[in-house]
XYZ file of C-alpha atoms in Angstrom:
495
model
C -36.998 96.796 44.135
C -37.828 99.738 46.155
C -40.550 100.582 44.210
C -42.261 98.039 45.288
C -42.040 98.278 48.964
C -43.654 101.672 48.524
C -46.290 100.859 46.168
C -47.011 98.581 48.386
C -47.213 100.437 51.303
C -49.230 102.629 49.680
C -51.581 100.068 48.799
C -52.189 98.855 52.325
C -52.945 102.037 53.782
C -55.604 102.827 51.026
C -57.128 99.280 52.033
C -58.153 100.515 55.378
C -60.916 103.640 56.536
C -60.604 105.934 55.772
C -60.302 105.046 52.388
C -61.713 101.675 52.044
C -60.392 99.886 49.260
C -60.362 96.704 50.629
C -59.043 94.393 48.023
C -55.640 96.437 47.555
C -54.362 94.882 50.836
C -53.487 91.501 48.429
C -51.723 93.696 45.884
C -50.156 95.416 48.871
C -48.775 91.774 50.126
C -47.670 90.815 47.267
C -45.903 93.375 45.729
C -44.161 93.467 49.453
C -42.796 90.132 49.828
C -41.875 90.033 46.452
C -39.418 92.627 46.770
C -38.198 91.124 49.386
C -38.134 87.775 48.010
C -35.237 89.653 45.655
C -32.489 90.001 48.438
C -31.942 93.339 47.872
C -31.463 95.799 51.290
C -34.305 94.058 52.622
C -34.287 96.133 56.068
C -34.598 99.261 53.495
C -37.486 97.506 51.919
C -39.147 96.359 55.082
C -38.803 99.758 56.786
C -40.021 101.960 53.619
C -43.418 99.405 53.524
C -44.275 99.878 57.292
C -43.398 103.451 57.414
C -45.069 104.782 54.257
C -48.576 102.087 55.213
C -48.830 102.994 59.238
C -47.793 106.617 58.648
C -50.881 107.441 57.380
C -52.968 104.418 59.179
C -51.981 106.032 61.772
C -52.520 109.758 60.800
C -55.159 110.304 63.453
C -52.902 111.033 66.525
C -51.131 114.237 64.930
C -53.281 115.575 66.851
C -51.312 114.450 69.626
C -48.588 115.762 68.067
C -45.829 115.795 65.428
C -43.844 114.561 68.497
C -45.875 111.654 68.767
C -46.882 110.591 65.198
C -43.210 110.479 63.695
C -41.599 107.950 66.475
C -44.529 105.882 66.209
C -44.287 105.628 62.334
C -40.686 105.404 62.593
C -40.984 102.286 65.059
C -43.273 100.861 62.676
C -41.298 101.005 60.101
C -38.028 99.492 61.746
C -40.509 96.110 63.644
C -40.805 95.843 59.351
C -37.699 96.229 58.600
C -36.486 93.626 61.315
C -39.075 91.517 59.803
C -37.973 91.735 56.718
C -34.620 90.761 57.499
C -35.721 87.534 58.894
C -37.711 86.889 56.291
C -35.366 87.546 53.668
C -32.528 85.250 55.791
C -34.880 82.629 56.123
C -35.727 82.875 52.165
C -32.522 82.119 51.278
C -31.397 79.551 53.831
C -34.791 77.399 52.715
C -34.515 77.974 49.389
C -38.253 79.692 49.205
C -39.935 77.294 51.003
C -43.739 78.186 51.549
C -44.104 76.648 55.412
C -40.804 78.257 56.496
C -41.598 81.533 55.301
C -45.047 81.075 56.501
C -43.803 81.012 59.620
C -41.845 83.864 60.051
C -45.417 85.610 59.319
C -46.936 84.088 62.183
C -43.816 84.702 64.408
C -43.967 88.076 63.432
C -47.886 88.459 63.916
C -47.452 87.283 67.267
C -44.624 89.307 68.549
C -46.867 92.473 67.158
C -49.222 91.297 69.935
C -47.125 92.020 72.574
C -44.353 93.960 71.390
C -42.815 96.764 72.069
C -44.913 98.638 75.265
C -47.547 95.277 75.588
C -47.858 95.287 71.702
C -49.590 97.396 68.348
C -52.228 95.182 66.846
C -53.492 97.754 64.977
C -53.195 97.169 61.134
C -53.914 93.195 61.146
C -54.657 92.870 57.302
C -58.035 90.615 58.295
C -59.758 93.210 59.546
C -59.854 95.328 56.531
C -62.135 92.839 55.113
C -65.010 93.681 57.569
C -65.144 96.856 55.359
C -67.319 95.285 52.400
C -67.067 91.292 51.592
C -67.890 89.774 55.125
C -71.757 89.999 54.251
C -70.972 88.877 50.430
C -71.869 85.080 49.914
C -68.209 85.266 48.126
C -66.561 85.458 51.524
C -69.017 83.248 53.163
C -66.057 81.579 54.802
C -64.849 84.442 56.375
C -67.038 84.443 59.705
C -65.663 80.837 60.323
C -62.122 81.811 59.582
C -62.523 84.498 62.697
C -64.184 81.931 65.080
C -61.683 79.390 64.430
C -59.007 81.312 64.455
C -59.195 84.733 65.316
C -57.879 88.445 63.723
C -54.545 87.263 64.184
C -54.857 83.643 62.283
C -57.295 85.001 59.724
C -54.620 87.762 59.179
C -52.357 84.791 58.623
C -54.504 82.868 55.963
C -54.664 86.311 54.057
C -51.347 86.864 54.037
C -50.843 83.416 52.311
C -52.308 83.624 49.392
C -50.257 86.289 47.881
C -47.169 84.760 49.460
C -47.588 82.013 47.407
C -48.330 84.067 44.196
C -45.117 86.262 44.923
C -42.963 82.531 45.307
C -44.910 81.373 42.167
C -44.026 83.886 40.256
C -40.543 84.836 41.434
C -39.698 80.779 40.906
C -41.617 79.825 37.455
C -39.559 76.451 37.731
C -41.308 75.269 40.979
C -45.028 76.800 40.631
C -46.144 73.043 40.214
C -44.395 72.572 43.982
C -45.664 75.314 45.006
C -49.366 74.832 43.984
C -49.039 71.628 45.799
C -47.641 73.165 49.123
C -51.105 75.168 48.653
C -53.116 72.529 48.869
C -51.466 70.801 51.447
C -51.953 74.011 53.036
C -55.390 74.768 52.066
C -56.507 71.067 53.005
C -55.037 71.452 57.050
C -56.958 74.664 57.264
C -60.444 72.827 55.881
C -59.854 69.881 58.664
C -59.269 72.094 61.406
C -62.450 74.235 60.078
C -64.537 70.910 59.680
C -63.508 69.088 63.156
C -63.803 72.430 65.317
C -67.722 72.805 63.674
C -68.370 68.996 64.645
C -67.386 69.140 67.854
C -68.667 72.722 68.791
C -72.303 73.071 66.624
C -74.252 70.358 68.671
C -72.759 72.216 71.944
C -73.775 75.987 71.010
C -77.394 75.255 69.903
C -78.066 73.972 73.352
C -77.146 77.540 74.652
C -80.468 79.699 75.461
C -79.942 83.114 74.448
C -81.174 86.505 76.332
C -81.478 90.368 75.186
C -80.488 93.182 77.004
C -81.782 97.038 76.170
C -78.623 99.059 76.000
C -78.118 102.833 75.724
C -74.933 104.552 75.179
C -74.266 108.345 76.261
C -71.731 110.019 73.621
C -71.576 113.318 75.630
C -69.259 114.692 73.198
C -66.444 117.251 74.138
C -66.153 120.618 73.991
C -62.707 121.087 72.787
C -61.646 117.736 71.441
C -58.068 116.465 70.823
C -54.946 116.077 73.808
C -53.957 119.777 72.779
C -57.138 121.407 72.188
C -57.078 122.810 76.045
C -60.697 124.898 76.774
C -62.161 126.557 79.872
C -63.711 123.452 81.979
C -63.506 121.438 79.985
C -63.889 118.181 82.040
C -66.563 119.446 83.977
C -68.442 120.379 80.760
C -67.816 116.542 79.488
C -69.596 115.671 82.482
C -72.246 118.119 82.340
C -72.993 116.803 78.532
C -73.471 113.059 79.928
C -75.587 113.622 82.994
C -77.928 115.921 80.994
C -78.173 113.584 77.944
C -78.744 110.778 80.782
C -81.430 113.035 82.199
C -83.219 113.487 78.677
C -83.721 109.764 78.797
C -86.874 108.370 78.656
C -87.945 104.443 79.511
C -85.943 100.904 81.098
C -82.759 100.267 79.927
C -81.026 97.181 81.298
C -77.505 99.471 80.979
C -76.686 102.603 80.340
C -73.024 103.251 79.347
C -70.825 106.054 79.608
C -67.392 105.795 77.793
C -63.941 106.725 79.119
C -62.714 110.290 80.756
C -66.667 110.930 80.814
C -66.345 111.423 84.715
C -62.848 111.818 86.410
C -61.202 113.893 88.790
C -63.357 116.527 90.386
C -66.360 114.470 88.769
C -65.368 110.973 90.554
C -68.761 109.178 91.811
C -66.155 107.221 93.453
C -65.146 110.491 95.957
C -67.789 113.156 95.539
C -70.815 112.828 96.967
C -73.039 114.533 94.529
C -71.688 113.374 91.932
C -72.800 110.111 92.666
C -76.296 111.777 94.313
C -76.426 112.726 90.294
C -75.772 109.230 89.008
C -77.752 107.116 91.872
C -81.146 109.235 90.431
C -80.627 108.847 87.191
C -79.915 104.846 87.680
C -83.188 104.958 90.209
C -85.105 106.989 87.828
C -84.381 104.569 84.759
C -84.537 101.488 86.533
C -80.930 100.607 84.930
C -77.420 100.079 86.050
C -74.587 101.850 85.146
C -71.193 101.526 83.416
C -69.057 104.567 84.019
C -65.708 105.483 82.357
C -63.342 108.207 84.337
C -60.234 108.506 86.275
C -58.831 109.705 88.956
C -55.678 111.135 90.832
C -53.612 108.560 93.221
C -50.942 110.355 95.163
C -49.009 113.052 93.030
C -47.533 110.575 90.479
C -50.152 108.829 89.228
C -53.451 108.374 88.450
C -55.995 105.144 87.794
C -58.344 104.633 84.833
C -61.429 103.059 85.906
C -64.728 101.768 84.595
C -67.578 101.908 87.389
C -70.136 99.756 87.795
C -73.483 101.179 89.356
C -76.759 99.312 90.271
C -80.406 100.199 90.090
C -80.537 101.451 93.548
C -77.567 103.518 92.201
C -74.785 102.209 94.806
C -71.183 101.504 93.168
C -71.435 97.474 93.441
C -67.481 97.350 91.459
C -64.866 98.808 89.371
C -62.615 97.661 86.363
C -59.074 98.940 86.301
C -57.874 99.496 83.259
C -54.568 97.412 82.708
C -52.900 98.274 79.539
C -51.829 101.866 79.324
C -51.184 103.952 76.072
C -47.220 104.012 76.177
C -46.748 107.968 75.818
C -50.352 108.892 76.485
C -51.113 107.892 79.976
C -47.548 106.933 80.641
C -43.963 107.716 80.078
C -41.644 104.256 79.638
C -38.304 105.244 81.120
C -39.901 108.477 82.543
C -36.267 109.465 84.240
C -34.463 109.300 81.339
C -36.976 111.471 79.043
C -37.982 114.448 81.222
C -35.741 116.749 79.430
C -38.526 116.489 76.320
C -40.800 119.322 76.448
C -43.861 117.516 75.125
C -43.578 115.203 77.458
C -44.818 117.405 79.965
C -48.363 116.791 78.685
C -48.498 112.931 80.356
C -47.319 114.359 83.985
C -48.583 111.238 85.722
C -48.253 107.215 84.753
C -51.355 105.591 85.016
C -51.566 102.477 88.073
C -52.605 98.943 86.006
C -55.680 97.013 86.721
C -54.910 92.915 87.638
C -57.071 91.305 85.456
C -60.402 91.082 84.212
C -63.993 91.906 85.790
C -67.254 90.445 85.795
C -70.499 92.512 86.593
C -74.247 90.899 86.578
C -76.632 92.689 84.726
C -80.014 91.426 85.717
C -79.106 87.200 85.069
C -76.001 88.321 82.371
C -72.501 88.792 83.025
C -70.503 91.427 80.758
C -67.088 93.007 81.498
C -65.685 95.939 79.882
C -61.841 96.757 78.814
C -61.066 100.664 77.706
C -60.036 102.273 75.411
C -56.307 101.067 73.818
C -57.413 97.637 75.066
C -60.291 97.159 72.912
C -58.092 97.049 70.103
C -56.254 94.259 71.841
C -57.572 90.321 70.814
C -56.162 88.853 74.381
C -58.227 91.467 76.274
C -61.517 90.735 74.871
C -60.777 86.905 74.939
C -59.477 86.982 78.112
C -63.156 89.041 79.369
C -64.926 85.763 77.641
C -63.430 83.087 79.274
C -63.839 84.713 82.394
C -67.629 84.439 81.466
C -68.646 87.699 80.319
C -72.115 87.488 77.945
C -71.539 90.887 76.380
C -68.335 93.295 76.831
C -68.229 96.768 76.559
C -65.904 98.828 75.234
C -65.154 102.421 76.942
C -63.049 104.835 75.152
C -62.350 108.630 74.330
C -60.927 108.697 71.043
C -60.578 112.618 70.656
C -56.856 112.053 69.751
C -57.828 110.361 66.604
C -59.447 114.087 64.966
C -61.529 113.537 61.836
C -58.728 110.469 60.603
C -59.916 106.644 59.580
C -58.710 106.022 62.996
C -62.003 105.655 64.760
C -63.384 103.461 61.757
C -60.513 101.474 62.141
C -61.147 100.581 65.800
C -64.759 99.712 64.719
C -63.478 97.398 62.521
C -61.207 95.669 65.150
C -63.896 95.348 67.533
C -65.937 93.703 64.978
C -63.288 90.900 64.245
C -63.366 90.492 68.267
C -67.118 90.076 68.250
C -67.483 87.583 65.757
C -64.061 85.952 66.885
C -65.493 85.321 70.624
C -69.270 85.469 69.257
C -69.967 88.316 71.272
C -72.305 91.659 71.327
C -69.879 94.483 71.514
C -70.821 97.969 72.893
C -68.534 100.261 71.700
C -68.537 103.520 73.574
C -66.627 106.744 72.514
C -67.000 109.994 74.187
C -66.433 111.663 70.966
C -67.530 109.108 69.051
C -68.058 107.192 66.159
C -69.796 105.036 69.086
C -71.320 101.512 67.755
C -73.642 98.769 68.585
C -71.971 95.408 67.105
C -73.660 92.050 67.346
C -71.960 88.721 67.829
C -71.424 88.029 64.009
C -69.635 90.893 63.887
C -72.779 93.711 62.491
C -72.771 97.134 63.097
C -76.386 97.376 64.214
C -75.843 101.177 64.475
C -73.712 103.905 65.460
C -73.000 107.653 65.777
C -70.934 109.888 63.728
C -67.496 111.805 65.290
C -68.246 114.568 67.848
C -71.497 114.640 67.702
C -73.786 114.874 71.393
C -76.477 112.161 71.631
C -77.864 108.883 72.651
C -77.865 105.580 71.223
C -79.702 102.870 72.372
C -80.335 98.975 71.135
C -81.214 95.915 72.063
C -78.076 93.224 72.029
C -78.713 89.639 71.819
C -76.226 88.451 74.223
C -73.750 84.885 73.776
C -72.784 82.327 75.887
C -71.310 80.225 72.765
C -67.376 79.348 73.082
C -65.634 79.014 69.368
C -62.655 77.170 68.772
C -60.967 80.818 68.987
C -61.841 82.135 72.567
C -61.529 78.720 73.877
C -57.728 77.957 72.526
C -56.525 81.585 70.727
C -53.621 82.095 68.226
C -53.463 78.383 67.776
C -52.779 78.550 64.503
C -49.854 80.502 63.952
C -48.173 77.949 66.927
C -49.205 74.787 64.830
C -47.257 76.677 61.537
C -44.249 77.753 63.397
C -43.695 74.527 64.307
C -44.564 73.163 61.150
C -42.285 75.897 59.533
C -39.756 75.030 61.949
C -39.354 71.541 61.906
C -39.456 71.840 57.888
C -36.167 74.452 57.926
C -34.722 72.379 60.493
C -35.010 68.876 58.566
C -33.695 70.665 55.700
C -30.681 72.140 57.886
C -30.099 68.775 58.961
C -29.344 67.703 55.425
C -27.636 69.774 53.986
C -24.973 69.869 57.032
C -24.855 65.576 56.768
């Protein structure tokens, strides 16, 4: 039953950017928990499935490294295999029953969220189907599965319906059960749906709505990639923005640069003419200022910040970023590792942010999370019930090369805009940089490594849905449905 695990995992990778088949990811499903719905070696079959679909999701950051790609496909790979092995335990212990197994899904689903290093959402099988059927009327329901339940609970309704086929057809005795279970199923999703749109329409059409005029800087980079060293090259990243900046024209409400865009030797925070340079620019365009960078802190470490500028071009605030890229901008168990030679690359663990921040543009309130973050649900959720209008994403993204890896973050902040109903600004330095409205549209956006300016207007939200107000919900109500079913039928069979 091998076989299947890797035609499976095939599948699912060819479902995402950069390749785009979309509707493989419920042949990829299937095909998976069937084999392991045959209780054969199911860590082997778990482990071959996430390897072979996340080591080439994943492709982008060989550019990091051989180094880095491997353990990270490996790791995938063995969270699958451990999944797997509950899965397959459970199976047998509930005689294939739908809820129980259902649950192990949404156990699973959550732990990705947080584990290992603070979690590795990327890869949640909803957001693959931003990449064609959200605008078809086929898939109408689609936006309303993300606002009621977000990318992790949609990811949980996809991944039912070919659990149920693979039961189905592995137990032709008990489809008729099974159907039924379905409907059951299918009818506590529709009353959840239906009760969350009573109670919240009447509430959100009372909401006045505002624009802001938005302009993001993709400066570009001379050398891309975490290897691809070049003379100056930070000071060149910097020189791209603030010329680009100067080539502007007009009043923007915000201009936004993205991450690693100013840093170091270019920190508005420290030097004096850099911020000279900024202050004009935010004078000259009437418009305040969201700056991504970093800096130095003692010899150790360093922080990775997000500026906030006013029009009279003094820094009113900054966001710290919290979540660091385990590996990239820090080294877990740094004493025990220094013997590695690549290591050497990350010589300084980056200093965590506390929390969220708010900034007032003009009457609106955005915050911004960067880079790895964005990719994160709790991040963007937690930015929205702080109060934020609009949020802003600032990242670098040169790791990624020329992979689906930059599409693929599109497509997760696109599930987070339409799961808060919130404008996005996503902001790469080498792009693909995108505008993204609150139902989750790519208004427009840049191509990779390519040096110019984007600017839109953004419709901004102050609408709660059922999903930024109480999250992952959903898979809580089923693992407690799931376990209360295994443990009734526990209960039996012992008496």
């Amino acid at each position: 039953m091998f076989i299947y695990s890797l035609i499976g995992g095939i599948l699912y990778f060819l479902s995402f950017p950069p390749f785009d088949f979309w509707y493989l990811i419920f042949p990829a499903l299937y095909l998976f928990y069937y084999s392991l719905l045959t209780k054969e070696k199911s860590f082997l079959s778990g482990f071959i499935f996430g390897s072979v679909a996340y080591g080439v999701i994943l492709l982008g950051i060989q550019s990091i490294g051989l180094e880095a790609w491997i353990p990270l496909t490996i790791l995938m790979g063995s969270m699958y295999g451990l999944f797997a092995k509950l899965f397959s335990y459970l199976n047998v212990k509930s005689e294939n029953n739908f809820y129980v197994l259902l649950s192990a899904l949404a156990i699973f689903d959550l732990l990705r969220a947080y584990f290992p290093f603070g979690g590795f959402p990327w890869g949640f099988p909803s957001t693959v189907l931003l990449t064609g059927p959200i605008d078809s009327p086929i898939f109408f329901g689609m936006h309303l599965y993300f606002k009621n339940f977000g990318p992790t609970g949609s990811s949980l309704l996809i991944q039912s319906f070919p659990l149920i086929i693979a039961l189905g057809v592995l137990s032709k005795n008990k489809q008729r059960n099974y159907f039924k279970n379905y409907i059951i199923f299918s009818l506590i999703i529709f009353t959840i749906i239906i009760f969350n749109l009573l109670v919240s329409d009447y509430q959100n059409n009372q909401i006045e709505s505002s624009e802001l005029n938005i302009t993001i800087v993709q400066g570009n980079s001379p050398c891309p990639g975490a290897k691809n060293r070049c003379s100056n090259e930070r000071q060149r990243i910097y020189d791209s923005h603030l010329s680009q900046t100067q080539s502007l024209d007009g009043n923007f409400d915000l201009v936004v640069w993205p991450e690693s865009s100013t840093g170091f030797n270019n920190d508005p925070g420290i030097h004096t003419k850099v911020q000279n340079d900024i202050s004009t620019e935010a004078m000259r365009l009437d418009s305040y200022f969201l700056i991504g960078g970093d800096r130095p802190v003692e010899n150790q470490y360093f922080e990775n910040y997000g500026i906030f500028i006013n029009k009279d071009g003094e820094i009113v605030d900054q966001y710290l970023k919290q979540h660091p890229v385990p590996f990239g901008e820090y080294i877990p168990f740094r004493k025990y590792l220094e013997w590695i030679p690549p290591l050497a690359l990350v010589p300084r663990d980056m200093v965590r942010g506390d929390g969220q921040k708010i900034f007032m543009v003009n009457d609106t309130k955005i915050s911004t999370v960067i880079s790895f973050e964005g990719s994160f649900q709790r991040y963007i959720r937690n930015s929205v019930q702080d109060g934020a209008e609009l949020v802003v994403i600032l990242t670098n993204q040169a790791s990624y090369g020329e992979s689906g890896m930059s599409d693929q973050f599109i497509l997760m902040s696109r599930a987070n805009a339409i799961s808060n109903e919130r404008p996005i600004v996503h902001a790469a330095i080498t792009g693909k940089s995108a505008f993204i409205d609150y139902n989750g549209k790519v208004i427009s956006k840049t191509e990779l490594f390519e040096t110019e300016t984007l600017t839109e207007k953004l419709e901004v939200s102050k609408a709660e849905t059922p999903y930024s107000k109480y999250g992952n919900y959903l898979n809580y109500i089923f693992i407690v449905f799931g376990a209360s079913v295994f443990a009734r039928r526990f209960i039996r069979l012992a008496g």
